[in-house]
Tab-separated table of C-alpha atoms in Angstrom:
chain	number	residue	atom	x	y	z
A	305	MET	CA	112.689	99.544	158.305
A	306	ASP	CA	110.032	99.841	155.620
A	307	LEU	CA	106.781	101.017	157.190
A	308	LYS	CA	103.929	101.774	154.800
A	309	ALA	CA	100.731	101.621	156.868
A	310	ILE	CA	99.819	101.154	160.501
A	311	ARG	CA	96.544	100.144	162.150
A	312	ILE	CA	95.596	101.869	165.404
A	313	ILE	CA	92.782	100.412	167.494
A	314	HIS	CA	91.132	102.720	170.013
A	315	ASP	CA	87.935	103.234	171.963
A	316	VAL	CA	86.111	106.414	173.002
A	317	SER	CA	88.265	106.912	176.099
A	318	SER	CA	91.579	106.508	174.243
A	319	GLY	CA	90.764	108.895	171.402
A	320	ILE	CA	93.491	111.371	172.412
A	321	ASP	CA	96.091	108.602	172.329
A	322	PHE	CA	94.876	107.792	168.823
A	323	PHE	CA	95.327	111.422	167.746
A	324	PHE	CA	98.791	111.537	169.359
A	325	LEU	CA	99.992	108.502	167.415
A	326	ALA	CA	98.061	108.998	164.178
A	327	GLU	CA	99.179	112.586	163.569
A	328	PHE	CA	102.815	111.617	164.090
A	329	PHE	CA	102.614	108.814	161.558
A	330	ARG	CA	100.752	111.041	159.093
A	331	LEU	CA	103.534	113.601	159.415
A	332	SER	CA	105.922	110.815	158.465
A	333	GLY	CA	104.006	109.778	155.341
A	334	ILE	CA	102.612	106.538	156.750
A	335	TYR	CA	99.032	105.536	156.044
A	336	VAL	CA	96.914	105.238	159.196
A	337	VAL	CA	94.140	102.654	159.454
A	338	GLU	CA	91.744	103.652	162.238
A	339	GLN	CA	89.664	100.963	163.923
A	340	MET	CA	87.290	101.379	166.858
A	341	LYS	CA	87.464	98.647	169.468
A	342	GLY	CA	84.761	96.061	168.837
A	343	GLU	CA	84.417	97.119	165.208
A	344	ALA	CA	84.959	94.313	162.714
A	345	TYR	CA	87.736	95.054	160.254
A	346	GLN	CA	86.449	94.371	156.752
A	347	GLY	CA	89.559	95.096	154.690
A	348	ASP	CA	92.689	93.216	153.744
A	349	GLU	CA	94.897	92.956	156.819
A	350	SER	CA	97.983	92.649	154.643
A	351	CYS	CA	97.694	96.372	153.873
A	352	PHE	CA	99.266	97.426	157.181
A	353	ASN	CA	102.564	96.382	158.737
A	354	VAL	CA	101.821	96.800	162.437
A	355	THR	CA	98.814	97.104	164.757
A	356	ILE	CA	98.882	99.326	167.854
A	357	ASN	CA	96.129	98.962	170.447
A	358	THR	CA	95.592	102.091	172.563
A	359	CYS	CA	92.825	100.627	174.739
A	360	ASN	CA	93.441	99.796	178.377
A	361	VAL	CA	94.133	96.101	178.026
A	362	ALA	CA	96.623	93.714	179.543
A	363	GLY	CA	97.426	92.177	176.172
A	364	GLY	CA	96.303	89.133	174.286
A	365	GLU	CA	92.751	90.294	173.589
A	366	ASP	CA	93.318	90.725	169.858
A	367	ASP	CA	96.032	90.462	167.243
A	368	ALA	CA	97.734	93.760	168.100
A	369	ASN	CA	101.520	93.791	167.913
A	370	ILE	CA	101.953	96.685	170.333
A	371	TYR	CA	99.897	97.740	173.358
A	372	PHE	CA	100.281	101.471	173.841
A	373	SER	CA	98.812	101.564	177.356
A	374	ILE	CA	101.545	99.187	178.525
A	375	ILE	CA	104.263	101.346	176.961
A	376	LYS	CA	102.750	104.482	178.509
A	377	SER	CA	102.787	102.970	181.981
A	378	LYS	CA	106.595	102.788	181.831
A	379	PHE	CA	106.993	106.550	181.472
A	380	SER	CA	104.248	108.288	183.456
A	381	PRO	CA	101.411	107.382	185.831
A	382	LYS	CA	99.207	110.065	184.244
A	383	PRO	CA	96.711	108.509	181.808
A	384	ASN	CA	96.307	111.707	179.751
A	385	ILE	CA	99.358	112.045	177.521
A	386	ARG	CA	98.555	115.731	176.922
A	387	GLU	CA	99.533	116.360	180.565
A	388	TRP	CA	102.939	114.734	180.184
A	389	THR	CA	106.256	116.538	179.995
A	390	ILE	CA	107.831	117.031	176.582
A	391	ASN	CA	110.607	114.587	177.454
A	392	ASN	CA	108.202	111.811	178.424
A	393	GLN	CA	106.167	112.322	175.254
A	394	LYS	CA	109.363	111.948	173.231
A	395	ARG	CA	110.440	108.900	175.206
A	396	VAL	CA	107.132	107.093	174.690
A	397	LEU	CA	107.151	107.744	170.923
A	398	ASN	CA	110.761	106.574	170.647
A	399	GLN	CA	109.792	103.387	172.472
A	400	VAL	CA	106.890	102.843	170.055
A	401	ILE	CA	109.285	103.188	167.123
A	402	LYS	CA	111.754	100.822	168.780
A	403	GLU	CA	109.059	98.173	169.175
A	404	ILE	CA	107.887	98.649	165.586
A	405	GLU	CA	111.454	98.177	164.371
A	406	GLN	CA	111.710	94.978	166.404
A	407	LYS	CA	108.458	93.683	164.929
A	408	LEU	CA	109.481	94.461	161.355
A	409	SER	CA	113.176	93.750	161.276
A	410	SER	CA	114.066	92.102	164.600
A	411	GLN	CA	116.657	94.814	165.240
A	412	THR	CA	116.714	98.480	166.156
A	413	SER	CA	118.399	101.136	164.061
A	414	ARG	CA	122.174	101.561	164.513
A	415	LYS	CA	122.401	104.671	162.369
A	416	LYS	CA	124.304	107.663	163.703
A	417	VAL	CA	121.439	109.894	162.530
A	418	SER	CA	117.921	108.650	163.148
A	419	TRP	CA	115.278	110.348	161.046
A	420	TRP	CA	112.723	108.937	163.476
A	421	LYS	CA	114.282	110.838	166.386
A	422	ILE	CA	114.388	114.049	164.329
A	423	LEU	CA	110.712	113.763	163.424
A	424	ILE	CA	109.735	112.877	166.988
A	425	ASP	CA	111.612	115.887	168.380
A	426	THR	CA	110.024	118.194	165.807
A	427	TYR	CA	106.545	116.758	166.346
A	428	ILE	CA	106.687	117.129	170.137
A	429	ASP	CA	108.616	120.426	170.339
A	430	GLN	CA	106.122	122.179	168.062
A	431	GLU	CA	103.095	120.465	169.672
A	432	LEU	CA	101.922	119.290	166.272
A	433	VAL	CA	99.252	116.969	167.623
A	434	LEU	CA	97.406	120.080	168.870
A	435	HIS	CA	97.922	122.103	165.727
A	436	SER	CA	97.286	119.287	163.276
A	437	MET	CA	93.983	118.496	164.960
A	438	ASN	CA	93.013	122.172	165.081
A	439	LEU	CA	93.389	122.416	161.307
A	440	GLN	CA	90.870	119.573	161.135
A	441	PHE	CA	88.574	120.724	163.948
A	442	TYR	CA	88.363	124.373	162.874
A	443	PHE	CA	88.866	124.150	159.104
A	444	LYS	CA	87.830	126.756	156.497
A	445	LYS	CA	87.016	129.630	158.865
A	446	PRO	CA	89.495	132.201	160.268
A	447	SER	CA	90.392	131.750	163.939
A	448	PHE	CA	93.289	131.995	166.348
A	449	ALA	CA	93.463	128.175	166.270
A	450	VAL	CA	94.233	127.826	162.559
A	451	ALA	CA	96.520	130.881	162.569
A	452	GLN	CA	98.586	129.368	165.382
A	453	ALA	CA	98.592	126.003	163.614
A	454	GLY	CA	100.036	127.555	160.462
A	455	GLU	CA	102.821	129.176	162.468
A	456	ALA	CA	103.592	125.945	164.325
A	457	PHE	CA	103.971	123.999	161.087
A	458	TYR	CA	106.183	126.750	159.696
A	459	LYS	CA	108.466	126.375	162.734
A	460	ALA	CA	108.393	122.603	162.253
A	461	TYR	CA	109.463	123.048	158.626
A	462	GLU	CA	112.306	125.343	159.719
A	463	ALA	CA	113.423	122.790	162.309
A	464	LEU	CA	113.568	120.083	159.642
A	465	GLU	CA	115.462	122.390	157.289
A	466	ASN	CA	118.048	123.029	159.998
A	467	VAL	CA	118.933	119.326	160.162
A	468	ASN	CA	118.475	118.601	156.460
A	469	ALA	CA	122.199	118.570	155.741
A	470	ILE	CA	122.973	115.854	158.289
A	471	ILE	CA	120.589	113.274	156.774
A	472	PRO	CA	122.637	111.121	154.371
A	473	LEU	CA	121.385	111.487	150.799
A	474	ASP	CA	121.707	107.743	150.186
A	475	ASP	CA	119.654	106.822	153.264
A	476	SER	CA	116.795	104.611	152.078
A	477	GLU	CA	114.577	106.036	154.813
A	478	ARG	CA	115.194	109.640	153.798
A	479	LYS	CA	111.921	109.531	151.843
A	480	TYR	CA	109.976	109.874	155.111
A	481	PHE	CA	111.992	112.940	156.056
A	482	GLU	CA	111.382	114.552	152.647
A	483	TYR	CA	107.691	113.762	152.957
A	484	ALA	CA	107.545	115.548	156.314
A	485	ARG	CA	109.282	118.632	154.918
A	486	ILE	CA	106.621	118.975	152.214
A	487	TYR	CA	103.779	117.973	154.541
A	488	CYS	CA	104.612	120.805	156.952
A	489	ARG	CA	104.477	123.349	154.122
A	490	VAL	CA	101.139	121.962	152.917
A	491	LYS	CA	99.791	122.519	156.435
A	492	VAL	CA	101.201	126.051	156.493
A	493	ASN	CA	99.352	126.797	153.261
A	494	ALA	CA	96.166	125.309	154.711
A	495	GLY	CA	96.429	127.703	157.640
A	496	CYS	CA	96.928	130.604	155.220
A	497	TYR	CA	93.872	129.574	153.214
A	498	PHE	CA	91.663	129.336	156.293
A	499	VAL	CA	92.563	132.849	157.492
A	500	GLY	CA	92.271	134.341	154.007
A	501	GLU	CA	95.960	135.017	153.366
A	502	GLU	CA	98.125	134.250	150.340
A	503	PHE	CA	99.919	130.923	150.358
A	504	ARG	CA	103.261	131.163	152.125
A	505	PHE	CA	104.716	128.551	149.802
A	506	PRO	CA	103.938	128.807	146.067
A	507	VAL	CA	101.757	125.874	145.061
A	508	LYS	CA	103.497	125.260	141.740
A	509	ALA	CA	106.970	125.012	143.299
A	510	LEU	CA	105.694	122.813	146.114
A	511	GLY	CA	104.093	120.453	143.603
A	512	GLU	CA	107.261	120.310	141.499
A	513	GLU	CA	109.319	119.374	144.562
A	514	CYS	CA	106.843	116.643	145.435
A	515	ILE	CA	106.982	115.278	141.861
A	516	LYS	CA	110.782	115.143	142.171
A	517	TYR	CA	110.496	112.803	145.157
A	518	ILE	CA	107.705	110.755	143.538
A	519	ASN	CA	110.167	110.006	140.722
A	520	GLN	CA	112.959	109.338	143.196
A	521	TYR	CA	110.841	107.001	145.368
A	522	PRO	CA	108.366	105.381	142.914
A	523	GLY	CA	107.058	102.859	145.442
A	524	PHE	CA	106.141	105.522	148.010
A	525	SER	CA	102.495	106.026	147.007
A	526	ASN	CA	101.671	108.425	149.840
A	527	LEU	CA	103.828	111.024	148.074
A	528	LYS	CA	101.265	110.939	145.246
A	529	VAL	CA	98.527	111.637	147.769
A	530	LEU	CA	100.637	114.471	149.183
A	531	LEU	CA	100.994	115.915	145.676
A	532	GLY	CA	97.217	116.156	145.465
A	533	LEU	CA	97.167	117.866	148.857
A	534	CYS	CA	99.774	120.373	147.653
A	535	TYR	CA	97.090	121.609	145.252
A	536	GLU	CA	94.103	121.101	147.592
A	537	TYR	CA	93.195	124.738	148.127
A	538	SER	CA	94.077	126.003	144.652
A	539	ARG	CA	91.197	126.091	142.181
A	540	GLU	CA	93.699	126.532	139.347
A	541	TYR	CA	95.285	123.142	140.035
A	542	ALA	CA	92.115	121.171	140.873
A	543	ARG	CA	92.418	118.861	137.854
A	544	VAL	CA	96.113	118.294	138.553
A	545	ALA	CA	95.183	117.318	142.109
A	546	ILE	CA	92.659	114.788	140.799
A	547	GLN	CA	95.306	113.291	138.517
A	548	ALA	CA	97.695	112.942	141.466
A	549	PHE	CA	95.071	111.237	143.631
A	550	ASP	CA	94.154	108.931	140.721
A	551	ARG	CA	97.796	107.876	140.439
A	552	ALA	CA	97.849	107.030	144.136
A	553	LEU	CA	94.695	104.944	143.738
A	554	GLU	CA	96.361	102.790	141.086
A	555	SER	CA	98.093	100.897	143.884
A	556	GLU	CA	95.973	101.754	146.935
A	557	LYS	CA	92.309	101.604	145.864
A	558	VAL	CA	91.780	98.141	147.338
A	559	HIS	CA	92.687	99.328	150.852
A	560	CYS	CA	90.361	100.980	153.369
A	561	TYR	CA	92.638	104.003	153.809
A	562	SER	CA	91.880	104.912	150.200
A	563	SER	CA	88.601	106.287	151.596
A	564	HIS	CA	90.353	109.616	152.220
A	565	ILE	CA	91.715	109.706	148.672
A	566	TYR	CA	88.281	109.179	147.125
A	567	TYR	CA	86.912	111.903	149.402
A	568	TRP	CA	89.563	114.416	148.331
A	569	ILE	CA	88.853	113.618	144.664
A	570	GLY	CA	85.166	114.272	145.315
A	571	LYS	CA	85.963	117.668	146.819
A	572	ARG	CA	88.077	118.630	143.788
A	573	TYR	CA	85.258	117.625	141.423
A	574	GLU	CA	82.877	119.836	143.394
A	575	ILE	CA	85.080	122.796	142.467
A	576	ILE	CA	85.495	122.152	138.747
A	577	ASP	CA	82.364	120.231	137.705
A	578	GLU	CA	78.913	121.636	137.105
A	579	ASP	CA	77.700	118.033	136.940
A	580	PRO	CA	77.728	116.718	140.542
A	581	ARG	CA	77.819	113.045	139.563
A	582	ASP	CA	81.624	112.732	139.527
A	583	ALA	CA	81.883	114.152	143.044
A	584	ILE	CA	79.020	112.004	144.335
A	585	GLN	CA	80.488	108.842	142.835
A	586	ASN	CA	83.773	109.435	144.654
A	587	TYR	CA	81.975	110.164	147.920
A	588	GLN	CA	80.150	106.848	147.469
A	589	TRP	CA	83.436	105.004	146.968
A	590	SER	CA	84.866	106.801	149.993
A	591	TYR	CA	81.872	105.670	152.045
A	592	LYS	CA	82.182	102.045	150.874
A	593	LYS	CA	85.833	101.939	151.945
A	594	LYS	CA	85.260	103.504	155.364
A	595	HIS	CA	82.194	105.098	156.931
A	596	LYS	CA	83.285	108.567	158.074
A	597	TYR	CA	81.271	111.572	159.172
A	598	LYS	CA	82.523	113.597	156.240
A	599	ASN	CA	81.526	111.169	153.475
A	600	ILE	CA	78.180	110.399	155.132
A	601	TYR	CA	77.465	114.140	155.312
A	602	LYS	CA	78.381	114.669	151.647
A	603	LEU	CA	76.077	111.824	150.580
A	604	ALA	CA	73.280	113.227	152.722
A	605	ILE	CA	73.621	116.621	151.039
A	606	ALA	CA	73.642	114.934	147.612
A	607	LYS	CA	70.428	113.062	148.462
A	608	ARG	CA	68.743	116.276	149.530
A	609	ASN	CA	69.871	118.078	146.376
A	610	SER	CA	68.392	115.279	144.250
A	611	GLY	CA	65.066	115.405	146.087
A	612	ASP	CA	65.519	112.148	148.015
A	613	TYR	CA	64.555	113.775	151.303
A	614	LYS	CA	63.808	110.582	153.234
A	615	GLU	CA	67.193	109.084	152.354
A	616	ALA	CA	68.918	112.367	153.158
A	617	ILE	CA	67.392	112.359	156.640
A	618	GLU	CA	68.473	108.726	157.095
A	619	TYR	CA	72.082	109.659	156.308
A	620	PHE	CA	71.978	112.610	158.727
A	621	GLN	CA	70.485	110.305	161.367
A	622	MET	CA	73.349	107.889	160.733
A	623	ILE	CA	75.774	110.630	161.767
A	624	LEU	CA	73.814	111.229	164.962
A	625	GLU	CA	73.730	107.498	165.749
A	626	ARG	CA	77.498	107.237	165.278
A	627	LEU	CA	77.957	110.181	167.653
A	628	GLU	CA	75.623	108.835	170.316
A	629	ARG	CA	78.231	106.946	172.324
A	630	LYS	CA	80.758	109.786	172.335
A	631	LEU	CA	78.149	112.353	173.285
A	632	GLY	CA	76.903	110.031	176.019
A	633	GLN	CA	80.405	109.723	177.462
A	634	LYS	CA	80.985	113.490	177.003
A	635	LEU	CA	84.067	112.850	174.864
A	636	ALA	CA	83.092	114.234	171.461
A	637	ASP	CA	85.768	116.369	169.816
A	638	PRO	CA	85.061	119.816	168.258
A	639	LEU	CA	84.621	118.444	164.734
A	640	GLU	CA	82.162	115.844	165.993
A	641	MET	CA	80.281	118.607	167.799
A	642	GLU	CA	80.064	120.482	164.523
A	643	TYR	CA	78.783	117.415	162.685
A	644	TYR	CA	76.161	116.990	165.414
A	645	PHE	CA	74.998	120.559	164.851
A	646	LYS	CA	75.057	120.325	161.046
A	647	ALA	CA	73.209	117.003	160.937
A	648	CYS	CA	70.490	118.241	163.314
A	649	ALA	CA	70.265	121.560	161.464
A	650	MET	CA	69.894	119.891	158.069
A	651	ILE	CA	67.137	117.590	159.341
A	652	THR	CA	65.327	120.675	160.640
A	653	ILE	CA	65.796	122.489	157.325
A	654	ILE	CA	64.549	119.546	155.238
A	655	TYR	CA	61.369	119.246	157.297
A	656	PHE	CA	60.756	122.988	156.941
A	657	TYR	CA	61.759	123.837	153.374
A	658	ASP	CA	61.330	120.542	151.555
A	659	LEU	CA	58.656	118.557	153.381
A	660	LYS	CA	56.660	121.529	154.732
A	661	ASP	CA	56.262	119.606	157.987
A	662	TYR	CA	56.402	122.572	160.333
A	663	LEU	CA	55.610	120.706	163.545
A	664	THR	CA	58.508	118.273	163.033
A	665	ALA	CA	60.793	121.141	162.021
A	666	ILE	CA	59.917	122.880	165.301
A	667	GLN	CA	60.602	119.693	167.261
A	668	HIS	CA	64.080	119.244	165.791
A	669	GLY	CA	64.970	122.932	165.766
A	670	GLU	CA	64.022	123.578	169.389
A	671	ASP	CA	65.802	120.426	170.515
A	672	LEU	CA	68.963	121.603	168.726
A	673	ILE	CA	68.876	125.074	170.273
A	674	ARG	CA	68.181	123.624	173.715
A	675	THR	CA	70.940	121.004	173.702
A	676	CYS	CA	73.831	121.989	171.438
A	677	LYS	CA	75.638	124.622	173.502
A	678	ALA	CA	75.072	122.609	176.666
A	679	LEU	CA	76.699	119.571	175.057
A	680	VAL	CA	79.813	121.628	174.311
A	681	ASP	CA	79.914	123.122	177.822
A	682	GLU	CA	79.659	119.704	179.453
A	683	ASP	CA	81.993	117.870	177.080
A	684	GLU	CA	85.181	116.652	178.770
A	685	PHE	CA	87.244	116.235	175.613
A	686	TYR	CA	88.025	119.964	175.715
A	687	ASP	CA	89.456	119.676	179.236
A	688	LYS	CA	91.530	116.639	178.384
A	689	PHE	CA	92.885	117.871	175.039
A	690	TYR	CA	93.116	121.643	175.548
A	691	LEU	CA	93.811	121.597	179.297
A	692	LYS	CA	93.813	125.186	180.666
A	693	GLU	CA	92.596	126.594	177.337
A	694	ALA	CA	89.492	124.379	177.246
A	695	ASP	CA	86.928	127.166	177.653
A	696	GLN	CA	88.548	129.253	174.928
A	697	TYR	CA	88.120	126.385	172.487
A	698	ARG	CA	84.581	125.694	173.678
A	699	GLU	CA	83.653	129.251	172.736
A	700	LEU	CA	85.396	128.883	169.374
A	701	THR	CA	83.343	125.764	168.655
A	702	LYS	CA	80.113	127.609	169.445
A	703	THR	CA	80.943	130.393	166.968
A	704	ARG	CA	80.751	127.808	164.192
A	705	PHE	CA	77.093	127.002	164.893
A	706	ASP	CA	74.716	128.940	162.621
A	707	PHE	CA	71.793	129.344	164.999
A	708	LYS	CA	70.458	132.319	163.017
A	709	LYS	CA	69.142	130.031	160.275
A	710	ILE	CA	67.541	127.669	162.804
A	711	ARG	CA	65.860	130.540	164.617
A	712	SER	CA	64.503	131.754	161.266
A	713	VAL	CA	63.063	128.296	160.558
A	714	LEU	CA	61.390	128.264	163.968
A	715	TYR	CA	59.991	131.757	163.509
A	716	TYR	CA	58.368	130.992	160.173
A	717	SER	CA	57.210	127.528	161.256
A	718	TYR	CA	55.246	129.065	164.109
A	719	GLU	CA	54.037	131.857	161.799
A	720	TYR	CA	52.668	129.364	159.272
A	721	LEU	CA	50.912	127.509	162.087
A	722	GLY	CA	49.314	130.753	163.291
A	723	LEU	CA	51.198	130.753	166.595
A	724	ARG	CA	52.358	134.381	166.533
A	725	ASP	CA	53.344	134.604	170.236
A	726	LYS	CA	55.715	131.648	169.904
A	727	ALA	CA	57.038	132.933	166.596
A	728	ASP	CA	58.024	136.219	168.252
A	729	LEU	CA	60.360	134.296	170.552
A	730	TYR	CA	62.562	133.565	167.517
A	731	ARG	CA	62.283	136.893	165.703
A	732	THR	CA	65.769	137.836	164.437
């Protein structure tokens, strides 16, 4: 079976199912095309092999090949897959793979050793959906979440190493297994970077191993993306990372999932370039391929830095509009909560520092302070995804909100308006 890319359709309520599937396929080196239900797909549908619909449908509503809710119903009556037993989680993923194989080749694998089963067991045993998402939700800053994620991916790498010898070297599907071995080490290094420790796996050696498999599997473009990610947190190798991503774009730039590649190139240019135009151009291309919070935020910051304050506010408002439905249903994830805070905070800051509109700065700043923590406390995603540890992760999310700066803006806004009593309420 040759699986290059997969489209996963989901809605707000099936977001956890999307994470469960998407992070497994990303571990395996398969491009993931995310599509919200009701959202028109603008790209070339030939870029993905299979479509999985995670919404609660009876089938036949769209052109999906596989309906995940129907598969789930065969293994557990519980709608939340995070509450399932390890065995049932493995069984449902194995059934997904079986149905994909049937769609692509009309037959299931007869191999004595299934690399799919090995990856599924590793993914579920080490709870990689939790730890992979935590590296995204709580990136850059030290926390128990990213430290635990690094350790989990190290154990996953060890588990793959333990079965390495039983995977036939001439197996055409071994490339996915080799991808996962490197991917786990990249995630370990990400965890190290976030907590301020030295990389556990030397970047140079990791890159050289990835290059070896790029040469061995020349048609496997996601390995070129992975090479760039090997160097992601190393300033020394920033230009090498850009070269790797550029090589991947040679064959993938027409597809919507290239949005992530353009974004990563933009981040590397931010590190090495004094001229911001190269980074901004790549963020623009990323945005054109797929509107994501991260590329919208980068473009908003670029507009502010160039003095286009009205356009900057419009971009930040775009983030808030995209979050409206999830916040309304109380199903925003921790990263979305952080984007809500950052977008509101930047609007407040622009009105204060750049536009000198102190009344509007007060309006936005007070609204942010009044609502943000309450939104986290009331959000149900934490209960569904983190289960008994929900409150611990709620508190972790709140530590990432820089209220000190907002309180300072409010203090000086009231001061400049001559409202000393109200200013004293925000004295830091």
